[in-house]
Amino acid sequence: GAVVSQHPSRVICKSGTSVKIECRSLDFQATTMFWYRQFPKQSLMLMATSNEGSKATYEQGVEKDKFLINHASLTLSTLTVTSAHPEDSSFYICSARDQIQGYEQYFGPGTRLTVT
Amino acid sequence: GNSVTQMEGPVTLSEEAFLTINCTYTATGYPSLFWYVQYPGEGLQLLLKATKADDKGSNKGFEATYRKETTSFHLEKGSVQVSDSAVYFCALFNPNFNKFYFGSGTKLNVKP
């Protein structure tokens, strides 16, 4: 089946530093990847839609200069949280869509970011 | 607009009890409907889906039927197990917007 990986699974960083999270589709090509943020006991909030080779589309209220998204290849998208602050601490989940399978999304296992 | 509403949890059941988690939606056009499950500390896993009205999705004993007349996609299972304890998310995908919309999630606790 389609597998999506994320790295790292957990990261702790100091306030003011930047953190990069990778999202990879392991056995399929993903022209579109999505980045979500999940707060404790809450649903997923879509942050941005990432299309291979083009600029990401950010949802309203998401700072594009703070959450940098790059989708350089059909199997890799990265989310960089720049100048992280404690309020950026959250669970970040990516998903990838397999064009051949239609609209179904496959989710990564998530990355727990803690900013101290 | 597009939105998903699902029943608030937590839902606590004894093993082998019958499960229903209600989900209703609003959408323009012809969305596809999904149920995802999230175990503690993990990402979401697709549980089942339905792509058009009257379709029934099923997997691992779970079922849900796409009811356009009631705009619902309720999740059911005849006999739950302790291992079913997780958070369940109802979601719709609207191709007109190229976007998923998620419900708030319902936590299920199954006691032995």
Coordinates of N, CA and C in Angstrom, one line a residue:
Chain A
G1 N 0.8 -1.2 0.0 CA 0.0 0.0 0.0 C 0.8 1.2 0.0
A2 N 0.2 2.4 -0.2 CA 0.9 3.6 -0.2 C 1.4 4.0 1.1
V3 N 2.6 4.4 1.2 CA 3.2 4.8 2.5 C 3.8 6.2 2.4
V4 N 3.6 6.9 3.5 CA 4.1 8.3 3.6 C 4.9 8.3 4.9
S5 N 6.1 8.8 4.8 CA 7.0 8.9 6.0 C 7.2 10.3 6.3
Q6 N 7.5 10.6 7.6 CA 7.9 11.9 8.1 C 9.1 11.8 8.9
H7 N 10.0 12.8 8.8 CA 11.2 12.8 9.6 C 11.5 14.3 10.0
P8 N 11.8 14.5 11.3 CA 11.8 13.5 12.4 C 10.4 13.2 12.9
S9 N 10.3 12.3 13.8 CA 9.0 12.0 14.4 C 8.8 12.9 15.6
R10 N 9.9 13.3 16.3 CA 9.9 14.2 17.4 C 11.1 15.1 17.3
V11 N 10.9 16.4 17.6 CA 12.0 17.3 17.7 C 11.7 18.4 18.7
I12 N 12.8 18.7 19.5 CA 12.7 19.7 20.5 C 13.7 20.8 20.0
C13 N 13.3 22.0 20.0 CA 14.2 23.1 19.6 C 14.1 24.3 20.5
K14 N 15.1 25.1 20.5 CA 15.0 26.3 21.3 C 14.3 27.5 20.5
S15 N 13.7 28.3 21.3 CA 13.0 29.5 20.7 C 13.9 30.3 19.8
G16 N 13.5 30.6 18.6 CA 14.3 31.5 17.7 C 15.0 30.7 16.7
T17 N 15.1 29.4 16.8 CA 15.8 28.5 15.8 C 14.7 28.0 14.8
S18 N 15.3 27.5 13.7 CA 14.4 26.9 12.6 C 14.4 25.4 12.6
V19 N 13.3 24.8 12.2 CA 13.2 23.4 12.2 C 12.6 22.9 10.8
K20 N 13.3 21.9 10.3 CA 12.8 21.4 9.0 C 12.2 20.0 9.2
I21 N 11.0 19.8 8.6 CA 10.3 18.5 8.7 C 10.1 18.0 7.3
E22 N 10.5 16.8 7.1 CA 10.4 16.2 5.7 C 9.2 15.2 5.6
C23 N 8.6 15.2 4.5 CA 7.5 14.3 4.2 C 7.8 13.6 2.9
R24 N 7.8 12.3 2.9 CA 8.2 11.5 1.7 C 7.1 10.5 1.4
S25 N 6.8 10.4 0.1 CA 6.0 9.3 -0.4 C 6.9 8.2 -0.8
L26 N 6.8 7.0 -0.2 CA 7.8 6.0 -0.4 C 7.6 5.1 -1.6
D27 N 6.4 4.9 -2.0 CA 6.1 4.0 -3.1 C 5.1 4.5 -4.2
F28 N 5.0 5.8 -4.2 CA 4.2 6.4 -5.2 C 4.6 7.8 -5.5
Q29 N 4.2 8.4 -6.6 CA 4.5 9.8 -6.9 C 3.4 10.7 -6.4
A30 N 3.7 11.7 -5.7 CA 2.7 12.6 -5.1 C 2.9 14.0 -5.7
T31 N 2.0 14.3 -6.7 CA 2.1 15.7 -7.2 C 1.6 16.7 -6.2
T32 N 0.8 16.3 -5.3 CA 0.2 17.2 -4.3 C 0.4 16.6 -2.9
M33 N 0.9 17.5 -2.0 CA 1.1 17.1 -0.6 C 0.4 18.2 0.2
F34 N -0.1 17.8 1.3 CA -0.8 18.7 2.2 C -0.1 18.7 3.6
W35 N -0.1 19.9 4.2 CA 0.5 20.0 5.6 C -0.6 20.5 6.5
Y36 N -0.8 19.7 7.6 CA -1.8 20.0 8.6 C -1.1 20.2 9.9
R37 N -1.8 20.9 10.8 CA -1.4 21.1 12.1 C -2.5 20.6 13.1
Q38 N -2.2 19.9 14.1 CA -3.2 19.4 15.0 C -2.9 19.8 16.4
F39 N -3.8 20.5 17.0 CA -3.6 20.9 18.4 C -4.2 19.8 19.3
P40 N -3.8 19.7 20.6 CA -4.3 18.6 21.4 C -5.8 18.5 21.5
K41 N -6.3 17.3 21.3 CA -7.7 17.0 21.3 C -8.5 17.8 20.3
Q42 N -7.9 18.2 19.3 CA -8.6 18.9 18.2 C -8.4 18.3 16.9
S43 N -9.1 18.8 15.9 CA -9.1 18.3 14.6 C -7.8 18.8 13.8
L44 N -7.7 18.3 12.6 CA -6.6 18.8 11.8 C -6.9 20.1 11.1
M45 N -6.0 21.0 11.1 CA -6.1 22.3 10.5 C -5.2 22.3 9.3
L46 N -5.8 22.4 8.1 CA -5.0 22.5 6.9 C -4.2 23.8 6.9
M47 N -2.9 23.7 6.7 CA -2.0 24.8 6.7 C -1.8 25.3 5.2
A48 N -1.4 24.3 4.4 CA -1.1 24.6 3.0 C -1.2 23.4 2.1
T49 N -1.3 23.7 0.9 CA -1.3 22.6 -0.2 C -0.1 22.9 -1.0
S50 N 0.7 21.8 -1.2 CA 2.0 21.9 -1.9 C 1.9 21.1 -3.2
N51 N 2.2 21.8 -4.3 CA 2.3 21.1 -5.6 C 3.7 21.1 -6.1
E52 N 4.1 20.0 -6.6 CA 5.4 19.8 -7.0 C 5.8 20.8 -8.1
G53 N 6.9 21.5 -7.9 CA 7.5 22.4 -8.8 C 6.8 23.8 -8.8
S54 N 5.9 24.0 -7.9 CA 5.3 25.4 -7.8 C 5.1 25.8 -6.4
K55 N 4.7 27.1 -6.2 CA 4.6 27.6 -4.9 C 3.4 27.0 -4.2
A56 N 3.6 26.9 -2.9 CA 2.5 26.3 -2.1 C 1.4 27.3 -1.9
T57 N 0.2 26.8 -1.8 CA -1.0 27.6 -1.5 C -1.3 27.5 0.0
Y58 N -1.3 28.7 0.6 CA -1.5 28.7 2.1 C -2.9 29.0 2.4
E59 N -3.4 28.4 3.5 CA -4.7 28.7 4.0 C -4.7 30.1 4.7
Q60 N -5.9 30.7 4.8 CA -6.0 32.0 5.4 C -5.5 31.9 6.8
G61 N -4.7 32.9 7.2 CA -4.3 33.0 8.6 C -2.9 32.3 8.8
V62 N -2.4 31.5 7.8 CA -1.1 30.8 8.0 C 0.0 31.7 7.4
E63 N 1.0 32.0 8.2 CA 2.0 32.9 7.7 C 3.0 32.2 6.8
K64 N 3.0 32.6 5.6 CA 3.9 31.8 4.6 C 5.3 32.1 4.8
D65 N 5.7 33.2 5.4 CA 7.1 33.5 5.7 C 7.6 32.7 7.0
K66 N 6.7 32.3 7.8 CA 7.0 31.6 8.9 C 7.1 30.0 8.7
F67 N 6.1 29.6 7.9 CA 6.0 28.2 7.6 C 6.4 28.0 6.1
L68 N 7.7 27.8 5.8 CA 8.2 27.7 4.5 C 8.0 26.2 3.9
I69 N 7.3 26.1 2.8 CA 7.1 24.8 2.2 C 7.7 24.7 0.9
N70 N 8.4 23.6 0.7 CA 9.1 23.3 -0.6 C 8.7 21.9 -1.1
H71 N 8.4 21.8 -2.3 CA 8.0 20.5 -2.9 C 8.8 20.3 -4.1
A72 N 10.1 19.9 -3.8 CA 11.1 19.9 -4.9 C 11.0 18.7 -5.8
S73 N 10.4 17.6 -5.4 CA 10.3 16.5 -6.2 C 9.0 15.8 -6.0
L74 N 8.7 14.8 -6.8 CA 7.4 14.1 -6.7 C 7.3 13.2 -5.5
T75 N 8.4 13.1 -4.7 CA 8.3 12.2 -3.5 C 8.7 13.0 -2.2
L76 N 9.0 14.2 -2.3 CA 9.5 14.9 -1.1 C 8.9 16.4 -1.0
S77 N 8.4 16.6 0.2 CA 8.0 18.0 0.5 C 8.5 18.3 1.9
T78 N 9.0 19.6 2.1 CA 9.5 19.9 3.4 C 8.8 21.1 3.9
L79 N 8.6 21.1 5.2 CA 8.0 22.3 6.0 C 9.1 22.8 6.9
T80 N 9.4 24.0 6.8 CA 10.4 24.7 7.7 C 9.7 25.7 8.6
V81 N 9.8 25.5 9.9 CA 9.2 26.4 10.8 C 10.4 27.4 11.2
T82 N 10.3 28.6 10.7 CA 11.3 29.6 10.9 C 11.1 30.4 12.2
S83 N 12.2 30.7 12.9 CA 12.2 31.5 14.1 C 11.1 30.9 15.0
A84 N 11.2 29.7 15.4 CA 10.1 29.0 16.1 C 9.9 29.6 17.5
H85 N 8.7 29.6 17.9 CA 8.3 30.1 19.3 C 7.5 29.0 20.0
P86 N 7.4 29.1 21.3 CA 6.6 28.1 22.0 C 5.2 27.8 21.5
E87 N 4.6 28.9 21.0 CA 3.2 28.7 20.4 C 3.2 27.9 19.1
D88 N 4.4 27.6 18.6 CA 4.4 26.8 17.4 C 4.5 25.3 17.7
S89 N 4.6 25.0 19.0 CA 4.6 23.6 19.4 C 3.3 23.0 19.1
S90 N 3.4 21.9 18.4 CA 2.2 21.2 17.9 C 2.6 19.9 17.2
F91 N 1.6 19.2 16.8 CA 1.7 18.0 16.0 C 1.5 18.3 14.5
Y92 N 2.5 18.1 13.7 CA 2.4 18.5 12.3 C 2.3 17.2 11.5
I93 N 1.3 17.1 10.6 CA 1.0 15.9 9.8 C 1.0 16.3 8.4
C94 N 1.7 15.5 7.6 CA 1.6 15.7 6.1 C 0.8 14.6 5.5
S95 N 0.3 14.9 4.3 CA -0.4 13.8 3.6 C 0.0 14.0 2.1
A96 N -0.1 12.9 1.4 CA 0.2 12.9 0.0 C -0.9 12.3 -0.8
R97 N -1.1 12.8 -2.0 CA -2.2 12.3 -2.9 C -1.5 11.5 -4.0
D98 N -2.0 10.3 -4.2 CA -1.6 9.5 -5.4 C -2.5 9.8 -6.5
Q99 N -2.0 10.5 -7.5 CA -2.9 10.9 -8.6 C -3.6 9.7 -9.3
I100 N -2.9 8.6 -9.3 CA -3.4 7.4 -10.0 C -4.6 6.9 -9.2
Q101 N -4.6 7.0 -7.9 CA -5.6 6.5 -7.0 C -6.8 7.5 -6.9
G102 N -6.7 8.6 -7.5 CA -7.7 9.6 -7.4 C -7.5 10.5 -6.2
Y103 N -8.6 10.8 -5.4 CA -8.5 11.8 -4.4 C -8.0 11.3 -3.1
E104 N -7.8 10.1 -2.9 CA -7.4 9.6 -1.6 C -6.1 10.1 -1.2
Q105 N -6.0 10.5 0.1 CA -4.8 11.0 0.7 C -4.2 9.9 1.6
Y106 N -2.9 9.9 1.7 CA -2.2 9.0 2.6 C -1.4 9.9 3.6
F107 N -1.6 9.6 4.8 CA -1.1 10.4 5.9 C 0.2 9.9 6.4
G108 N 1.1 10.8 6.7 CA 2.3 10.5 7.4 C 2.0 10.3 8.9
P109 N 3.0 9.8 9.6 CA 2.8 9.5 11.1 C 2.8 10.7 12.0
G110 N 3.2 11.8 11.4 CA 3.2 13.1 12.2 C 4.6 13.4 12.8
T111 N 4.8 14.6 13.1 CA 6.0 15.1 13.8 C 5.6 16.0 15.0
R112 N 6.1 15.6 16.1 CA 5.8 16.3 17.3 C 6.8 17.4 17.5
L113 N 6.5 18.6 17.4 CA 7.5 19.7 17.6 C 7.2 20.4 19.0
T114 N 8.3 20.5 19.7 CA 8.2 21.2 21.0 C 9.3 22.3 21.0
V115 N 8.8 23.5 21.2 CA 9.7 24.7 21.2 C 9.9 25.1 22.6
T116 N 11.1 25.2 23.1 CA 11.3 25.5 24.5 C 11.8 27.0 24.7
Chain B
G1 N -21.0 26.5 2.0 CA -19.7 26.1 2.2 C -19.5 24.6 2.5
N2 N -18.4 24.2 2.8 CA -18.1 22.8 3.1 C -17.7 22.6 4.6
S3 N -18.4 21.7 5.2 CA -18.0 21.4 6.6 C -18.5 20.0 7.0
V4 N -17.9 19.6 8.1 CA -18.2 18.3 8.7 C -18.5 18.4 10.1
T5 N -19.6 17.8 10.6 CA -20.0 17.9 12.0 C -20.1 16.4 12.5
Q6 N -19.4 16.1 13.6 CA -19.5 14.8 14.1 C -19.7 14.9 15.6
M7 N -20.3 13.8 16.2 CA -20.7 13.9 17.6 C -19.5 14.0 18.5
E8 N -19.7 14.8 19.5 CA -18.6 15.0 20.5 C -18.4 13.7 21.3
G9 N -17.2 13.6 21.7 CA -16.9 12.4 22.6 C -16.5 12.9 23.9
P10 N -15.9 12.1 24.7 CA -15.6 10.7 24.4 C -16.8 9.8 24.4
V11 N -16.7 8.7 23.6 CA -17.7 7.7 23.7 C -17.1 6.5 24.4
T12 N -17.7 6.0 25.4 CA -17.2 4.9 26.2 C -18.1 3.7 26.1
L13 N -17.6 2.6 25.7 CA -18.4 1.4 25.5 C -17.7 0.2 26.1
S14 N -18.5 -0.8 26.4 CA -17.9 -2.1 26.8 C -17.6 -2.9 25.6
E15 N -16.7 -3.8 25.7 CA -16.3 -4.7 24.6 C -17.6 -5.4 24.1
E16 N -17.7 -5.6 22.8 CA -18.7 -6.3 22.1 C -20.0 -5.4 22.0
A17 N -20.0 -4.2 22.5 CA -21.1 -3.3 22.3 C -21.2 -2.8 20.9
F18 N -22.4 -2.3 20.5 CA -22.6 -1.7 19.2 C -22.2 -0.2 19.2
L19 N -21.5 0.1 18.1 CA -21.0 1.5 18.0 C -21.7 2.3 16.9
T20 N -22.1 3.5 17.2 CA -22.5 4.5 16.2 C -21.8 5.8 16.5
I21 N -21.1 6.3 15.5 CA -20.6 7.7 15.6 C -21.2 8.5 14.5
N22 N -22.0 9.5 14.8 CA -22.7 10.3 13.9 C -21.8 11.3 13.1
C23 N -22.1 11.5 11.9 CA -21.4 12.4 11.1 C -22.3 13.0 10.0
T24 N -22.4 14.3 10.0 CA -23.2 15.0 8.9 C -22.3 16.0 8.2
Y25 N -22.7 16.4 7.0 CA -21.8 17.3 6.3 C -22.7 18.3 5.5
T26 N -22.0 19.3 5.1 CA -22.5 20.3 4.1 C -21.5 20.4 3.1
A27 N -21.9 20.5 1.8 CA -21.0 20.5 0.7 C -21.7 21.0 -0.5
T28 N -20.9 21.6 -1.4 CA -21.4 21.9 -2.7 C -20.8 20.9 -3.7
G29 N -21.6 20.6 -4.7 CA -21.1 19.6 -5.7 C -21.2 18.2 -5.2
Y30 N -20.2 17.4 -5.5 CA -20.3 15.9 -5.3 C -19.0 15.5 -4.5
P31 N -19.1 15.6 -3.2 CA -17.9 15.2 -2.4 C -17.8 13.7 -2.2
S32 N -16.6 13.3 -1.9 CA -16.3 12.0 -1.4 C -16.2 12.0 0.1
L33 N -16.6 11.0 0.8 CA -16.7 10.9 2.2 C -15.7 9.9 2.8
F34 N -15.1 10.2 3.9 CA -14.1 9.3 4.5 C -14.3 9.2 6.0
W35 N -13.8 8.1 6.5 CA -13.6 7.9 8.0 C -12.1 7.6 8.1
Y36 N -11.4 8.3 9.0 CA -10.0 8.1 9.4 C -10.0 7.7 10.8
V37 N -9.0 6.9 11.2 CA -8.7 6.6 12.6 C -7.3 7.0 13.0
Q38 N -7.2 7.5 14.2 CA -5.9 8.0 14.7 C -5.7 7.3 16.1
Y39 N -4.6 6.5 16.1 CA -4.2 5.9 17.4 C -3.2 6.9 18.1
P40 N -3.1 6.8 19.4 CA -2.3 7.8 20.2 C -0.9 7.9 19.6
G41 N -0.5 9.2 19.4 CA 0.8 9.5 18.9 C 1.1 9.2 17.5
E42 N 0.1 8.8 16.7 CA 0.3 8.4 15.3 C -0.5 9.4 14.4
G43 N -0.2 9.2 13.1 CA -1.0 9.9 12.1 C -2.3 9.3 11.8
L44 N -2.9 9.7 10.8 CA -4.3 9.2 10.5 C -4.2 8.0 9.5
Q45 N -5.1 7.1 9.7 CA -5.1 5.9 8.8 C -6.5 5.9 8.2
L46 N -6.6 5.7 6.9 CA -7.9 5.6 6.2 C -8.6 4.3 6.7
L47 N -9.8 4.5 7.2 CA -10.6 3.4 7.7 C -11.6 2.9 6.6
L48 N -12.3 3.8 6.0 CA -13.2 3.5 4.9 C -13.6 4.7 4.1
K49 N -14.2 4.5 2.9 CA -14.6 5.7 2.2 C -15.7 5.3 1.3
A50 N -16.4 6.4 0.8 CA -17.5 6.2 -0.2 C -17.5 7.4 -1.1
T51 N -17.6 7.2 -2.4 CA -17.4 8.3 -3.3 C -18.6 8.8 -3.9
K52 N -19.8 8.1 -3.7 CA -21.0 8.7 -4.3 C -22.2 8.2 -3.4
A53 N -23.3 8.9 -3.6 CA -24.5 8.6 -2.8 C -24.9 7.1 -2.9
D54 N -25.3 6.6 -1.7 CA -25.7 5.2 -1.5 C -24.6 4.2 -1.5
D55 N -23.4 4.7 -1.7 CA -22.2 3.8 -1.6 C -22.1 3.4 -0.1
K56 N -21.6 2.2 0.2 CA -21.3 1.8 1.5 C -19.8 1.5 1.6
G57 N -19.1 2.1 2.5 CA -17.7 1.8 2.7 C -17.7 0.9 3.9
S58 N -16.7 -0.1 3.9 CA -16.6 -1.0 5.0 C -15.2 -1.5 5.1
N59 N -14.8 -1.8 6.3 CA -13.4 -2.2 6.6 C -13.3 -2.7 8.0
K60 N -12.7 -3.8 8.3 CA -12.5 -4.3 9.7 C -13.7 -4.3 10.5
G61 N -14.9 -4.6 9.9 CA -16.1 -4.6 10.7 C -16.8 -3.3 10.8
F62 N -16.2 -2.2 10.4 CA -16.8 -0.9 10.4 C -17.5 -0.7 9.1
E63 N -18.6 0.1 9.1 CA -19.4 0.4 7.9 C -19.9 1.8 8.0
A64 N -20.1 2.4 6.9 CA -20.7 3.7 6.8 C -21.3 3.9 5.4
T65 N -22.5 4.4 5.3 CA -23.3 4.6 4.1 C -23.4 6.1 3.8
Y66 N -23.1 6.4 2.6 CA -23.2 7.8 2.1 C -24.7 8.1 1.8
R67 N -25.3 8.9 2.7 CA -26.7 9.2 2.5 C -26.8 10.7 2.1
K68 N -27.2 10.9 0.8 CA -27.3 12.2 0.4 C -28.5 12.9 0.9
E69 N -29.6 12.2 1.0 CA -30.9 12.8 1.5 C -30.8 13.3 2.9
T70 N -30.0 12.7 3.7 CA -29.8 13.2 5.1 C -28.4 13.8 5.3
T71 N -27.6 13.9 4.2 CA -26.3 14.5 4.3 C -25.5 13.9 5.5
S72 N -25.5 12.5 5.5 CA -24.9 11.9 6.7 C -24.0 10.7 6.2
F73 N -23.1 10.4 7.1 CA -22.1 9.3 6.8 C -21.7 8.7 8.2
H74 N -22.7 8.1 8.9 CA -22.5 7.6 10.2 C -21.7 6.3 10.2
L75 N -20.8 6.3 11.2 CA -19.9 5.1 11.3 C -20.5 4.1 12.3
E76 N -20.5 2.8 11.9 CA -21.1 1.8 12.8 C -20.2 0.6 12.8
K77 N -20.3 -0.1 13.9 CA -19.6 -1.4 14.1 C -20.5 -2.2 15.0
G78 N -20.7 -3.5 14.7 CA -21.6 -4.3 15.5 C -21.1 -4.7 16.8
S79 N -19.7 -4.9 16.9 CA -19.2 -5.4 18.1 C -17.7 -4.9 18.3
V80 N -17.6 -3.9 19.2 CA -16.3 -3.2 19.3 C -15.3 -4.0 20.2
Q81 N -14.1 -3.8 19.9 CA -13.0 -4.4 20.7 C -12.2 -3.4 21.4
V82 N -11.5 -3.8 22.4 CA -10.6 -2.8 23.1 C -9.6 -2.2 22.1
S83 N -9.2 -2.9 21.2 CA -8.2 -2.4 20.2 C -8.8 -1.3 19.3
D84 N -10.1 -1.2 19.3 CA -10.7 -0.1 18.5 C -10.6 1.3 19.2
S85 N -10.2 1.3 20.4 CA -10.0 2.6 21.1 C -9.1 3.5 20.3
A86 N -9.6 4.6 19.9 CA -8.8 5.6 19.1 C -9.7 6.8 18.9
V87 N -9.2 7.8 18.1 CA -10.0 8.9 17.7 C -10.4 8.7 16.3
Y88 N -11.7 8.9 16.0 CA -12.2 8.7 14.7 C -12.6 10.1 14.1
F89 N -12.1 10.3 12.8 CA -12.4 11.6 12.1 C -13.2 11.3 10.9
C90 N -14.3 12.0 10.8 CA -15.1 12.0 9.5 C -14.6 13.1 8.6
A91 N -14.5 12.9 7.3 CA -13.9 13.9 6.5 C -14.6 13.9 5.1
L92 N -14.6 15.0 4.4 CA -15.1 15.0 3.0 C -14.0 15.7 2.2
F93 N -14.0 15.2 0.9 CA -13.1 15.8 -0.1 C -14.0 16.4 -1.1
N94 N -13.8 17.7 -1.4 CA -14.5 18.4 -2.4 C -13.6 18.7 -3.6
P95 N -13.8 18.0 -4.7 CA -12.9 18.2 -5.8 C -12.9 19.6 -6.4
N96 N -14.1 20.3 -6.2 CA -14.2 21.7 -6.7 C -13.2 22.6 -6.0
F97 N -12.8 22.2 -4.7 CA -11.9 23.0 -4.0 C -10.5 22.3 -3.8
N98 N -10.4 21.1 -4.2 CA -9.2 20.3 -4.1 C -8.7 20.3 -2.6
K99 N -9.7 20.1 -1.7 CA -9.4 20.2 -0.3 C -10.2 19.2 0.5
F100 N -9.5 18.7 1.6 CA -10.2 17.9 2.6 C -10.8 18.8 3.7
Y101 N -11.9 18.4 4.2 CA -12.5 19.1 5.4 C -12.7 18.0 6.4
F102 N -12.2 18.3 7.7 CA -12.3 17.3 8.7 C -13.3 17.7 9.8
G103 N -13.9 16.7 10.4 CA -14.7 16.9 11.6 C -13.8 17.0 12.8
S104 N -14.3 17.3 13.9 CA -13.5 17.6 15.1 C -12.9 16.3 15.8
G105 N -13.4 15.2 15.3 CA -12.9 13.9 15.9 C -13.7 13.5 17.1
T106 N -13.9 12.2 17.2 CA -14.6 11.5 18.3 C -13.7 10.5 18.9
K107 N -13.4 10.7 20.2 CA -12.6 9.7 20.9 C -13.5 8.5 21.4
L108 N -13.0 7.3 21.1 CA -13.7 6.1 21.5 C -12.9 5.4 22.5
N109 N -13.5 5.1 23.6 CA -12.8 4.3 24.6 C -13.6 3.0 24.8
V110 N -13.0 1.8 24.6 CA -13.6 0.6 24.8 C -13.0 -0.1 26.0
K111 N -13.9 -0.5 26.9 CA -13.4 -1.1 28.1 C -13.7 -2.6 28.1
P112 N -12.7 -3.4 28.7 CA -12.9 -4.8 28.6 C -14.1 -5.3 29.5

